[in-house]
C-alpha positions as MATLAB code, in Angstrom:
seq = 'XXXXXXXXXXXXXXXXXXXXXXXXXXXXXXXXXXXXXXXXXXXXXXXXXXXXXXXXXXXXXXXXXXXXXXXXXXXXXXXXXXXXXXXXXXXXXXXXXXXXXXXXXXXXXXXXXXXXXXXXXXXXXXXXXXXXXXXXXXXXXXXXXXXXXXXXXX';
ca = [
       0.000    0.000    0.000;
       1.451    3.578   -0.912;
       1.120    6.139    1.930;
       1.399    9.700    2.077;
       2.840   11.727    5.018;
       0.574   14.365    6.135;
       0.460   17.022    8.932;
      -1.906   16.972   11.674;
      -2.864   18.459   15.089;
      -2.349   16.347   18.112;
      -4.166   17.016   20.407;
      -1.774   17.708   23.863;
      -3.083   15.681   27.292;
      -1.999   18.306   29.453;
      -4.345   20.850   30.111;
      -3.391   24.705   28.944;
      -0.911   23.699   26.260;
      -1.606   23.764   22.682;
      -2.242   21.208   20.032;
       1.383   20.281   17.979;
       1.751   19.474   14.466;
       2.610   15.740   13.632;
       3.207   14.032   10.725;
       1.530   11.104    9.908;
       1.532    8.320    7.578;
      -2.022    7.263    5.503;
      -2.912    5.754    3.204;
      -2.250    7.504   -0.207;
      -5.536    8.871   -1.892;
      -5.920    8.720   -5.537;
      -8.107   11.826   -6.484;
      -9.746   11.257   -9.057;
     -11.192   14.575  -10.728;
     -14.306   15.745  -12.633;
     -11.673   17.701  -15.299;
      -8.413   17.138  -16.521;
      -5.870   19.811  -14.879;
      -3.797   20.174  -17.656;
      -6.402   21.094  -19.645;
      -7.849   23.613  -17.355;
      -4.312   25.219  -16.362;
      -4.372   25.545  -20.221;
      -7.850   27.149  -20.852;
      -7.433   29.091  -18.239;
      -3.934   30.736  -18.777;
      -5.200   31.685  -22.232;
      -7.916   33.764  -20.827;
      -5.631   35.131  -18.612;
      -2.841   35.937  -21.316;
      -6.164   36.913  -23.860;
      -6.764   39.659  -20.849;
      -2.995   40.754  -20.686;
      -2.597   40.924  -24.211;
      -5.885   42.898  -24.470;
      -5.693   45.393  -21.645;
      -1.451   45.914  -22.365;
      -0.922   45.086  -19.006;
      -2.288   48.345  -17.518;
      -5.854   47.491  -16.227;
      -6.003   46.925  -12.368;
      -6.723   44.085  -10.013;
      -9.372   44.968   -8.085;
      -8.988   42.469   -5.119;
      -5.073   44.328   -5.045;
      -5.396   48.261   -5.601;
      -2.110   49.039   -6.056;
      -1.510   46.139   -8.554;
      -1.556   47.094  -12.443;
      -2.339   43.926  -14.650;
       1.247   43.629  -15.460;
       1.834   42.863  -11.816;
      -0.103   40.051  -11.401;
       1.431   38.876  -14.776;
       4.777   39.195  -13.239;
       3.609   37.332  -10.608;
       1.534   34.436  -11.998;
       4.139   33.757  -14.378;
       7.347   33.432  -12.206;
       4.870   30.689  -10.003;
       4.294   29.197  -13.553;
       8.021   29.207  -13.531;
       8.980   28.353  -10.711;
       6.690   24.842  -10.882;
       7.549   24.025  -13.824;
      11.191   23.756  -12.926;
      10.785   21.662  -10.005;
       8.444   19.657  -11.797;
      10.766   19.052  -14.996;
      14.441   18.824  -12.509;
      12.305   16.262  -10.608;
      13.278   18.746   -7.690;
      12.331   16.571   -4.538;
      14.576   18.174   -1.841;
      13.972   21.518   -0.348;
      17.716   22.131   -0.628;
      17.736   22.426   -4.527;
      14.911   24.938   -4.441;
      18.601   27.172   -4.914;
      18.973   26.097   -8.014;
      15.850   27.779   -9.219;
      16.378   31.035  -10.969;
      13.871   34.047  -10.830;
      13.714   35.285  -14.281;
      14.354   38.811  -14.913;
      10.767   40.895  -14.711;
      10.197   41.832  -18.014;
       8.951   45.436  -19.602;
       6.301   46.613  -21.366;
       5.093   45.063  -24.423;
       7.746   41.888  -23.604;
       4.659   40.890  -20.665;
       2.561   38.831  -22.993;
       5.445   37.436  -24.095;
       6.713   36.222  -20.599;
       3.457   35.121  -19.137;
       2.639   33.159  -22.715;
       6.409   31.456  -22.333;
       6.003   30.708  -18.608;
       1.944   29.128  -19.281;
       3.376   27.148  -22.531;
       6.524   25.870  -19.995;
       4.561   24.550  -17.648;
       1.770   22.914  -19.512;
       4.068   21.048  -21.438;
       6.308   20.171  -18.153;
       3.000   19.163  -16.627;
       1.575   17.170  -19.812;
       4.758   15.359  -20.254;
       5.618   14.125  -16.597;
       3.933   11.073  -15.027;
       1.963   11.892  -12.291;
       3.336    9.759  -10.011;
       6.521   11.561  -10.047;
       7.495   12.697   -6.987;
       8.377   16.031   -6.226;
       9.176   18.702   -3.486;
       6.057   20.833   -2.305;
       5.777   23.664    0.446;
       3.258   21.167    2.546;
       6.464   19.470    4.584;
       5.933   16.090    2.431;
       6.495   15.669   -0.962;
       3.778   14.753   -3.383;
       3.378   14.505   -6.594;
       3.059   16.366   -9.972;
      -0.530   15.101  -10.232;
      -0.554   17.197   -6.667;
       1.503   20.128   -8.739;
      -1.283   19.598  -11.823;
      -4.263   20.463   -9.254;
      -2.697   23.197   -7.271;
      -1.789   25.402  -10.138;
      -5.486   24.394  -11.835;
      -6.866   26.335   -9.049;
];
């Protein structure tokens, strides 16, 4: 059986002191989804670059007034960049996390052309790569790039 290690609250017998995290092992849990995540990271990112391309990068984010579409473009596309590369190094140690390189933020008219680059990278990291394969995350276990595949779908 293939188990998972998982963080959870313990609960503490002695009165007046807090719960602890402990990890756990359990049994692994094959999600199975209602969509394919490649497929939505891809329809998805295309609306998104659609709306960068459209706007030239200069509209605003309402949830973050002081961001300008070309922020959030900056953003989205170094996590885009960022997963793909521990997804395609097969990055499974938080130690090599060093190895990743923050690409340079790009100007003006070169933003569609980053965020398109960085949404093309990944899909085709994420479409190529078993699922199984395991790979560092920022939960304190490794997973998975199916687990990669869903997180960056959302």
């Amino acid at each position: 059986m293939r188990l998972q290690t998982v963080l959870v609250l313990t609960a503490n017998q002695t009165e007046g002191r807090p719960q602890r995290l402990a990890r756990r092992q359990i049994p692994f849990a094959n999600m199975s989804l209602p969509y394919d995540p490649v497929e939505q990271i891809r329809h998805d990112g295309g609306a998104f670059i659609r709306l960068i391309a459209g706007d030239n990068g200069n509209g605003s984010v309402p949830s973050c007034p002081d961001w300008r579409l070309n922020d959030l473009a900056w953003h989205v596309g170094n996590v885009w960049n960022f997963w793909a590369t521990v997804v395609e190094r097969r990055i499974d140690d938080v130690g090599d996390l060093r190895t990743v390189v923050r690409p340079d933020r790009p100007d003006g008219d070169n933003f569609v052309e980053f965020i398109y680059e960085s949404h093309v990278r990944l899909c085709d990291t994420l479409h190529s790569t078993p699922a199984e394969t395991p790979v560092w995350t920022w939960t304190g276990a490794n997973r998975d790039a199916a687990w990669v595949q869903r997180r960056m779908a959302q």
